[in-house]
Amino acid sequence: LIVAELGHQELRRRMHAGRLRLRTGPFVLQLHSPLRAVQDGVELHYAHHPVVDQSVFADFHVSVQRPHGLRRWYRPQVVFGFDGEVPFTPLPGDQGMPMLEWGLNWCVSSHCHQYLVIHAAAVERGGRAVILPAPPGSGKSTLCAGLAFSGWRLLSDELTIIDFDSRHLHGLARPVSLKNASIDVLRRFAPDARIGAVVHETTKGSVAHVRPPPASVEKMDEPAQPAWVVLPKYVPQAAPKLEPLPRAQAFMHLVDNAFNYHLHGANGFAALTAMVDHCDCYQFSYGRLEDAVEVFARLADRGAP
Amino acid sequence: LTESPPIARWHAAGAHAVACHRWGDDVVVYVHATGATHWLDAEGASAYLALRAVPEGVTSAALATLPGWPTHAQEILGELEALGLVRCADGAPT
């Protein structure tokens, strides 16, 4: 059973009652929200994710709802709940769906220490994955979305999940978060992409989420072998440029972008160096998404590093 | 008679204290004591690895005789010491 097969009314009923349990990659989420915007967002963005029976253990019990008190009605807000706690300050009332997505990112990055979790996008093609670690504003999510609609499988636009034993990546296939001008860039690039409501005046500007391609969700249980580490950078008007990067430098970027590397001590060091051993590393600047996608297609066609 | 002052020797932190990975001239290290990860440039890496190859340590005067010891590396010993990779002391190696 997938979310889309539940039907509109049943989805709403389950979300309202806090009994929608679905799986994204290795994690099971229990979602609770009486808010229409959040219910609609989940219906759109998680349409192809498997619904999980209530008897299955849920890793995260999360909710997005109105706060108690005056701000329930006057200039309404939304609060994110996690296992009954409220870890963040409330956001304006129309930001429920972004808050759910940001909250879920936090759930994984702050609690899933059985994995090495890197702040990076990751996509896969032909069994081999490219990891894109980069700070906000570098065009990482835009590039990730463009690749996900150009024959690459979306693993994640935010969280690269590395298995300590196999050194393989786990896919989450969650919605891609686009900001500001990137939203229209992707609309033009991939007219078939399902983009949710644009939410304005968030801390990140205008934000919209893109539904992951169904094929990425269907294959989210297939681990991917990391083959490339690419540091992307969006440079307006720039021609695409892919340049080799020393492995040590790529490794340090991964360390800098890791959420929980510091918790794993020497094991984290060993896992990450072993992974980088098997990757070709590059830095990449681009000004047009179309050019970038071509470069990555050529990269994939070159064969194993 | 006057007693000669002890001669301090430079020692590198060994495998039990520092995990080390090499890609060509580049070396990255993880220092257990601090939990920090560092990327050593070619000169720092050569100096650290040369010193690590002699667990008994060497005096300042003998550093230049170490195989692989880079020119001017003596100047960066202070930086390596601050990172917890080498130390100058009497007695047993770290």
CSV table of C-alpha atoms in Angstrom, one decimal:
chain,number,residue,atom,x,y,z
A,1,LEU,CA,0.0,0.0,0.0
A,2,ILE,CA,1.3,3.4,-0.9
A,3,VAL,CA,0.1,6.8,0.3
A,4,ALA,CA,-1.7,7.6,-3.0
A,5,GLU,CA,-3.8,4.4,-2.6
A,6,LEU,CA,-5.1,5.5,0.7
A,7,GLY,CA,-7.4,8.0,-0.8
A,8,HIS,CA,-7.8,11.6,0.1
A,9,GLN,CA,-10.3,11.2,2.9
A,10,GLU,CA,-8.5,8.3,4.6
A,11,LEU,CA,-5.2,10.2,4.4
A,12,ARG,CA,-6.8,13.2,6.1
A,13,ARG,CA,-8.4,11.0,8.7
A,14,ARG,CA,-5.1,9.2,9.5
A,15,MET,CA,-3.1,12.4,9.7
A,16,HIS,CA,-5.7,14.1,11.8
A,17,ALA,CA,-5.7,11.2,14.2
A,18,GLY,CA,-1.9,11.0,14.2
A,19,ARG,CA,-2.0,7.5,12.7
A,20,LEU,CA,-0.3,7.9,9.3
A,21,ARG,CA,2.8,5.8,9.4
A,22,LEU,CA,5.0,5.8,6.3
A,23,ARG,CA,8.5,4.7,5.3
A,24,THR,CA,11.2,6.9,3.7
A,25,GLY,CA,14.4,4.8,3.1
A,26,PRO,CA,15.3,3.0,6.3
A,27,PHE,CA,13.2,5.2,8.5
A,28,VAL,CA,9.5,4.9,9.5
A,29,LEU,CA,7.7,8.1,10.3
A,30,GLN,CA,4.5,8.6,12.2
A,31,LEU,CA,2.9,11.8,11.1
A,32,HIS,CA,0.2,13.8,12.9
A,33,SER,CA,-1.2,17.0,11.5
A,34,PRO,CA,-4.8,18.4,11.5
A,35,LEU,CA,-3.6,21.2,9.2
A,36,ARG,CA,-5.0,21.0,5.6
A,37,ALA,CA,-1.8,22.5,4.1
A,38,VAL,CA,0.3,19.8,5.7
A,39,GLN,CA,-2.1,17.1,4.8
A,40,ASP,CA,-2.1,18.3,1.2
A,41,GLY,CA,1.7,18.5,1.2
A,42,VAL,CA,2.1,15.0,2.4
A,43,GLU,CA,-0.5,13.7,-0.1
A,44,LEU,CA,1.4,15.3,-2.9
A,45,HIS,CA,5.0,14.8,-1.9
A,46,TYR,CA,4.8,11.3,-0.3
A,47,ALA,CA,2.3,9.9,-2.8
A,48,HIS,CA,4.5,7.0,-3.7
A,49,HIS,CA,5.9,6.1,-0.3
A,50,PRO,CA,4.8,2.9,1.3
A,51,VAL,CA,2.3,3.1,4.1
A,52,VAL,CA,3.4,1.1,7.1
A,53,ASP,CA,1.2,-0.8,9.5
A,54,GLN,CA,0.7,0.6,13.0
A,55,SER,CA,2.4,-2.5,14.5
A,56,VAL,CA,5.7,-1.6,12.8
A,57,PHE,CA,8.1,0.4,15.0
A,58,ALA,CA,8.2,4.1,14.1
A,59,ASP,CA,11.6,5.8,14.4
A,60,PHE,CA,10.0,9.3,14.6
A,61,HIS,CA,6.7,10.4,15.9
A,62,VAL,CA,6.2,13.9,14.6
A,63,SER,CA,3.5,16.4,14.5
A,64,VAL,CA,2.8,19.8,12.9
A,65,GLN,CA,-0.1,21.7,14.5
A,66,ARG,CA,-1.3,25.0,15.9
A,67,PRO,CA,0.1,26.0,19.3
A,68,HIS,CA,-2.1,26.3,22.3
A,69,GLY,CA,-3.2,29.8,23.3
A,70,LEU,CA,-3.7,33.0,21.5
A,71,ARG,CA,-1.5,32.2,18.6
A,72,ARG,CA,-3.8,29.4,17.6
A,73,TRP,CA,-6.1,32.1,16.3
A,74,TYR,CA,-4.4,35.5,16.2
A,75,ARG,CA,-1.7,35.6,13.6
A,76,PRO,CA,-1.6,31.8,13.8
A,77,GLN,CA,1.6,29.8,14.1
A,78,VAL,CA,2.7,26.2,13.6
A,79,VAL,CA,4.8,24.1,15.9
A,80,PHE,CA,6.8,21.0,15.2
A,81,GLY,CA,6.5,18.2,17.7
A,82,PHE,CA,8.9,15.3,18.1
A,83,ASP,CA,8.0,12.5,20.5
A,84,GLY,CA,5.8,14.9,22.4
A,85,GLU,CA,8.5,17.6,22.7
A,86,VAL,CA,8.7,20.9,20.9
A,87,PRO,CA,12.3,21.3,19.8
A,88,PHE,CA,11.9,24.5,17.8
A,89,THR,CA,10.3,27.9,18.1
A,90,PRO,CA,7.0,28.3,16.2
A,91,LEU,CA,6.8,29.5,12.6
A,92,PRO,CA,4.2,31.5,10.8
A,93,GLY,CA,1.0,29.6,10.2
A,94,ASP,CA,1.5,29.0,6.5
A,95,GLN,CA,4.9,27.3,6.9
A,96,GLY,CA,3.6,24.0,8.1
A,97,MET,CA,4.9,21.9,5.2
A,98,PRO,CA,8.4,23.5,5.2
A,99,MET,CA,8.5,23.0,8.9
A,100,LEU,CA,7.6,19.3,8.6
A,101,GLU,CA,10.5,18.8,6.1
A,102,TRP,CA,13.0,20.8,8.1
A,103,GLY,CA,11.9,19.0,11.2
A,104,LEU,CA,12.3,15.6,9.6
A,105,ASN,CA,15.8,16.5,8.4
A,106,TRP,CA,16.6,17.4,12.0
A,107,CYS,CA,15.2,14.1,13.2
A,108,VAL,CA,17.5,12.1,11.0
A,109,SER,CA,20.6,14.3,11.4
A,110,SER,CA,20.3,14.5,15.2
A,111,HIS,CA,19.3,11.0,16.0
A,112,CYS,CA,20.4,8.5,13.4
A,113,HIS,CA,23.9,7.9,14.6
A,114,GLN,CA,24.0,4.3,13.4
A,115,TYR,CA,24.9,6.0,10.1
A,116,LEU,CA,27.4,8.7,9.1
A,117,VAL,CA,25.2,11.6,8.1
A,118,ILE,CA,26.5,14.2,5.8
A,119,HIS,CA,24.9,17.5,4.8
A,120,ALA,CA,25.0,16.7,1.1
A,121,ALA,CA,22.8,15.8,-1.8
A,122,ALA,CA,23.2,12.4,-3.4
A,123,VAL,CA,22.0,10.9,-6.6
A,124,GLU,CA,22.7,7.5,-8.3
A,125,ARG,CA,22.9,6.2,-11.8
A,126,GLY,CA,23.9,2.7,-12.9
A,127,GLY,CA,24.5,1.7,-9.3
A,128,ARG,CA,27.0,4.4,-8.6
A,129,ALA,CA,26.3,7.5,-6.6
A,130,VAL,CA,27.6,11.1,-6.7
A,131,ILE,CA,27.7,12.9,-3.4
A,132,LEU,CA,27.3,16.7,-3.6
A,133,PRO,CA,28.4,18.3,-0.3
A,134,ALA,CA,28.0,22.1,-0.3
A,135,PRO,CA,26.8,25.0,1.9
A,136,PRO,CA,23.5,26.7,1.4
A,137,GLY,CA,23.3,28.9,-1.7
A,138,SER,CA,25.7,26.7,-3.8
A,139,GLY,CA,23.0,25.4,-6.1
A,140,LYS,CA,23.2,21.9,-4.5
A,141,SER,CA,19.5,21.2,-4.3
A,142,THR,CA,18.8,22.8,-7.8
A,143,LEU,CA,21.4,20.6,-9.3
A,144,CYS,CA,20.1,17.6,-7.4
A,145,ALA,CA,16.6,18.2,-8.6
A,146,GLY,CA,17.8,18.7,-12.2
A,147,LEU,CA,19.6,15.4,-12.1
A,148,ALA,CA,16.7,13.6,-10.4
A,149,PHE,CA,14.6,14.6,-13.5
A,150,SER,CA,17.3,13.6,-16.0
A,151,GLY,CA,17.8,9.9,-15.4
A,152,TRP,CA,19.5,9.9,-12.0
A,153,ARG,CA,17.9,8.4,-9.0
A,154,LEU,CA,17.3,10.8,-6.1
A,155,LEU,CA,18.7,9.5,-2.9
A,156,SER,CA,18.4,12.8,-1.0
A,157,ASP,CA,18.8,16.5,-1.5
A,158,GLU,CA,20.0,17.2,2.1
A,159,LEU,CA,21.1,14.1,3.9
A,160,THR,CA,23.6,11.6,2.6
A,161,ILE,CA,23.3,8.5,4.7
A,162,ILE,CA,26.4,6.3,4.8
A,163,ASP,CA,26.3,2.8,6.1
A,164,PHE,CA,29.4,2.1,8.3
A,165,ASP,CA,29.8,-1.5,7.3
A,166,SER,CA,29.1,-1.5,3.6
A,167,ARG,CA,30.2,2.2,2.9
A,168,HIS,CA,27.1,2.3,0.7
A,169,LEU,CA,24.5,5.1,0.7
A,170,HIS,CA,20.9,4.7,1.7
A,171,GLY,CA,18.2,6.6,-0.3
A,172,LEU,CA,15.5,8.6,1.4
A,173,ALA,CA,13.7,9.8,-1.7
A,174,ARG,CA,12.1,12.7,0.2
A,175,PRO,CA,11.0,16.0,-1.4
A,176,VAL,CA,13.6,18.3,-2.7
A,177,SER,CA,13.6,21.7,-1.2
A,178,LEU,CA,14.0,24.6,-3.7
A,179,LYS,CA,14.4,28.2,-2.8
A,180,ASN,CA,13.7,31.5,-4.5
A,181,ALA,CA,14.8,31.6,-8.2
A,182,SER,CA,15.5,27.9,-8.2
A,183,ILE,CA,11.8,27.2,-8.2
A,184,ASP,CA,11.2,28.7,-11.6
A,185,VAL,CA,14.5,27.3,-12.9
A,186,LEU,CA,13.2,23.8,-12.2
A,187,ARG,CA,9.7,24.6,-13.5
A,188,ARG,CA,11.3,25.5,-16.8
A,189,PHE,CA,13.8,22.6,-16.8
A,190,ALA,CA,11.3,19.8,-15.8
A,191,PRO,CA,7.8,20.9,-16.6
A,192,ASP,CA,6.5,17.5,-15.5
A,193,ALA,CA,7.9,17.9,-12.0
A,194,ARG,CA,5.3,18.2,-9.3
A,195,ILE,CA,6.1,21.3,-7.2
A,196,GLY,CA,4.1,22.1,-4.1
A,197,ALA,CA,2.8,25.4,-2.9
A,198,VAL,CA,5.4,28.2,-2.7
A,199,VAL,CA,5.7,29.5,0.8
A,200,HIS,CA,7.0,33.0,1.1
A,201,GLU,CA,9.0,34.9,3.7
A,202,THR,CA,10.5,31.9,5.4
A,203,THR,CA,13.9,32.2,7.0
A,204,LYS,CA,15.3,30.9,3.6
A,205,GLY,CA,13.2,33.1,1.5
A,206,SER,CA,10.5,31.6,-0.8
A,207,VAL,CA,10.5,27.9,-0.5
A,208,ALA,CA,8.8,25.1,-2.5
A,209,HIS,CA,9.2,21.3,-2.4
A,210,VAL,CA,9.4,19.0,-5.4
A,211,ARG,CA,7.9,15.6,-5.2
A,212,PRO,CA,10.6,12.9,-5.7
A,213,PRO,CA,10.2,11.0,-9.0
A,214,PRO,CA,8.2,7.8,-8.4
A,215,ALA,CA,11.1,5.7,-9.7
A,216,SER,CA,13.3,7.1,-7.0
A,217,VAL,CA,10.8,6.1,-4.3
A,218,GLU,CA,10.3,2.7,-5.8
A,219,LYS,CA,14.0,2.0,-5.6
A,220,MET,CA,14.7,3.7,-2.3
A,221,ASP,CA,15.7,0.4,-0.7
A,222,GLU,CA,18.5,-0.2,-3.1
A,223,PRO,CA,21.8,1.0,-1.6
A,224,ALA,CA,24.2,2.8,-3.9
A,225,GLN,CA,27.9,2.7,-4.0
A,226,PRO,CA,29.6,6.1,-3.8
A,227,ALA,CA,31.7,6.8,-6.9
A,228,TRP,CA,32.1,10.5,-7.0
A,229,VAL,CA,32.3,13.4,-4.6
A,230,VAL,CA,31.6,16.7,-6.4
A,231,LEU,CA,31.6,20.1,-4.8
A,232,PRO,CA,29.0,22.2,-6.7
A,233,LYS,CA,28.9,25.9,-7.0
A,234,TYR,CA,26.4,28.0,-8.9
A,235,VAL,CA,28.0,30.9,-10.6
A,236,PRO,CA,25.6,33.1,-12.6
A,237,GLN,CA,26.3,33.0,-16.4
A,238,ALA,CA,29.3,30.7,-15.9
A,239,ALA,CA,30.2,28.0,-18.3
A,240,PRO,CA,30.2,24.5,-16.7
A,241,LYS,CA,33.6,23.6,-15.3
A,242,LEU,CA,34.5,20.3,-13.8
A,243,GLU,CA,37.9,20.1,-12.2
A,244,PRO,CA,39.7,17.3,-10.3
A,245,LEU,CA,39.9,17.9,-6.6
A,246,PRO,CA,42.5,16.3,-4.3
A,247,ARG,CA,40.9,13.5,-2.3
A,248,ALA,CA,42.2,15.0,0.9
A,249,GLN,CA,40.4,18.3,0.1
A,250,ALA,CA,37.2,16.5,-0.7
A,251,PHE,CA,37.5,14.5,2.5
A,252,MET,CA,37.8,17.6,4.5
A,253,HIS,CA,34.7,19.1,2.9
A,254,LEU,CA,32.8,15.9,3.8
A,255,VAL,CA,34.1,16.2,7.4
A,256,ASP,CA,33.1,19.9,7.5
A,257,ASN,CA,29.6,19.1,6.2
A,258,ALA,CA,29.0,16.0,8.4
A,259,PHE,CA,26.4,16.2,11.1
A,260,ASN,CA,27.7,13.4,13.3
A,261,TYR,CA,31.3,12.7,12.2
A,262,HIS,CA,32.5,14.0,15.5
A,263,LEU,CA,30.5,11.5,17.5
A,264,HIS,CA,32.1,8.5,15.8
A,265,GLY,CA,35.8,9.3,16.5
A,266,ALA,CA,38.3,7.1,14.7
A,267,ASN,CA,35.5,5.0,13.3
A,268,GLY,CA,34.1,8.0,11.4
A,269,PHE,CA,37.6,8.8,10.1
A,270,ALA,CA,38.1,5.2,8.9
A,271,ALA,CA,34.7,5.0,7.3
A,272,LEU,CA,35.1,8.3,5.5
A,273,THR,CA,38.6,7.8,4.3
A,274,ALA,CA,37.7,4.3,3.0
A,275,MET,CA,34.8,5.8,1.1
A,276,VAL,CA,36.8,8.6,-0.4
A,277,ASP,CA,39.4,6.0,-1.5
A,278,HIS,CA,36.8,4.6,-3.9
A,279,CYS,CA,35.6,8.0,-5.2
A,280,ASP,CA,36.8,10.4,-7.9
A,281,CYS,CA,36.6,13.9,-6.6
A,282,TYR,CA,35.9,17.1,-8.4
A,283,GLN,CA,34.8,20.7,-7.9
A,284,PHE,CA,32.2,21.9,-10.3
A,285,SER,CA,30.9,25.3,-11.2
A,286,TYR,CA,27.9,26.0,-13.4
A,287,GLY,CA,25.5,28.7,-14.5
A,288,ARG,CA,22.8,26.8,-16.4
A,289,LEU,CA,21.2,23.6,-15.1
A,290,GLU,CA,21.0,22.2,-18.7
A,291,ASP,CA,24.8,22.4,-19.0
A,292,ALA,CA,25.3,20.9,-15.6
A,293,VAL,CA,23.1,17.9,-16.4
A,294,GLU,CA,25.1,17.2,-19.6
A,295,VAL,CA,28.4,17.3,-17.7
A,296,PHE,CA,27.1,14.8,-15.2
A,297,ALA,CA,25.8,12.5,-17.9
A,298,ARG,CA,29.2,12.4,-19.4
A,299,LEU,CA,30.7,11.8,-16.0
A,300,ALA,CA,28.4,8.8,-15.5
A,301,ASP,CA,29.3,7.5,-19.0
A,302,ARG,CA,33.0,7.5,-18.3
A,303,GLY,CA,32.7,4.3,-16.2
A,304,ALA,CA,33.8,3.3,-12.8
A,305,PRO,CA,36.5,5.5,-11.2
B,1,LEU,CA,81.5,18.0,38.4
B,2,THR,CA,78.3,19.4,36.8
B,3,GLU,CA,75.5,17.2,35.5
B,4,SER,CA,74.7,17.6,31.8
B,5,PRO,CA,71.2,18.8,31.2
B,6,PRO,CA,69.0,16.1,29.5
B,7,ILE,CA,68.7,16.4,25.8
B,8,ALA,CA,65.1,16.7,24.7
B,9,ARG,CA,64.0,14.6,21.8
B,10,TRP,CA,61.2,15.0,19.3
B,11,HIS,CA,58.6,12.2,19.2
B,12,ALA,CA,55.6,11.7,16.9
B,13,ALA,CA,52.4,10.5,18.2
B,14,GLY,CA,52.0,6.9,17.1
B,15,ALA,CA,49.3,4.8,15.6
B,16,HIS,CA,47.6,4.4,19.0
B,17,ALA,CA,47.2,8.2,19.3
B,18,VAL,CA,46.7,9.3,15.7
B,19,ALA,CA,45.0,7.6,12.8
B,20,CYS,CA,46.5,8.5,9.5
B,21,HIS,CA,45.5,8.2,5.9
B,22,ARG,CA,47.6,9.1,2.8
B,23,TRP,CA,46.6,10.1,-0.7
B,24,GLY,CA,49.8,10.8,-2.6
B,25,ASP,CA,51.5,13.8,-0.9
B,26,ASP,CA,48.4,14.6,1.1
B,27,VAL,CA,47.9,13.2,4.5
B,28,VAL,CA,44.9,13.5,6.7
B,29,VAL,CA,45.0,12.6,10.4
B,30,TYR,CA,42.6,12.0,13.2
B,31,VAL,CA,44.0,12.9,16.7
B,32,HIS,CA,42.3,10.7,19.3
B,33,ALA,CA,43.1,13.0,22.2
B,34,THR,CA,41.4,16.1,20.7
B,35,GLY,CA,38.9,14.4,18.4
B,36,ALA,CA,40.1,16.7,15.6
B,37,THR,CA,40.8,15.9,12.0
B,38,HIS,CA,43.5,17.7,10.1
B,39,TRP,CA,44.8,17.9,6.6
B,40,LEU,CA,48.5,18.2,6.5
B,41,ASP,CA,50.3,19.9,3.6
B,42,ALA,CA,53.1,18.0,1.9
B,43,GLU,CA,55.8,19.5,4.2
B,44,GLY,CA,53.9,18.8,7.4
B,45,ALA,CA,53.0,15.3,6.3
B,46,SER,CA,56.6,14.5,5.4
B,47,ALA,CA,57.8,15.8,8.7
B,48,TYR,CA,55.2,14.0,10.7
B,49,LEU,CA,55.7,10.7,8.9
B,50,ALA,CA,59.5,10.9,9.0
B,51,LEU,CA,59.3,11.4,12.8
B,52,ARG,CA,56.7,8.7,13.2
B,53,ALA,CA,59.1,6.2,11.6
B,54,VAL,CA,61.5,6.6,14.6
B,55,PRO,CA,59.5,5.7,17.7
B,56,GLU,CA,62.6,6.4,19.9
B,57,GLY,CA,62.5,10.0,18.8
B,58,VAL,CA,65.4,12.2,17.7
B,59,THR,CA,67.1,15.3,19.0
B,60,SER,CA,66.6,18.6,17.3
B,61,ALA,CA,70.1,18.4,15.9
B,62,ALA,CA,69.4,15.0,14.3
B,63,LEU,CA,66.1,15.9,12.7
B,64,ALA,CA,67.7,16.9,9.5
B,65,THR,CA,69.2,13.4,9.2
B,66,LEU,CA,65.8,11.7,9.2
B,67,PRO,CA,65.0,10.0,5.9
B,68,GLY,CA,62.4,12.1,4.1
B,69,TRP,CA,62.8,15.1,6.4
B,70,PRO,CA,61.9,18.1,4.3
B,71,THR,CA,63.9,21.3,4.1
B,72,HIS,CA,62.8,24.0,6.5
B,73,ALA,CA,60.5,21.5,8.3
B,74,GLN,CA,62.0,22.5,11.6
B,75,GLU,CA,60.0,25.7,11.3
B,76,ILE,CA,56.6,23.9,11.3
B,77,LEU,CA,57.3,21.6,14.3
B,78,GLY,CA,55.6,24.1,16.5
B,79,GLU,CA,52.4,23.8,14.4
B,80,LEU,CA,52.5,20.1,14.5
B,81,GLU,CA,53.0,20.2,18.2
B,82,ALA,CA,50.0,22.4,18.6
B,83,LEU,CA,47.9,19.9,16.7
B,84,GLY,CA,49.0,17.1,19.1
B,85,LEU,CA,51.0,15.3,16.4
B,86,VAL,CA,54.5,15.7,17.8
B,87,ARG,CA,56.1,16.7,21.1
B,88,CYS,CA,59.4,17.6,22.4
B,89,ALA,CA,60.3,15.9,25.7
B,90,ASP,CA,62.7,13.9,27.7
B,91,GLY,CA,62.1,10.3,28.3
B,92,ALA,CA,59.9,7.8,26.7
B,93,PRO,CA,58.1,8.4,23.4
B,94,THR,CA,54.5,9.3,23.4
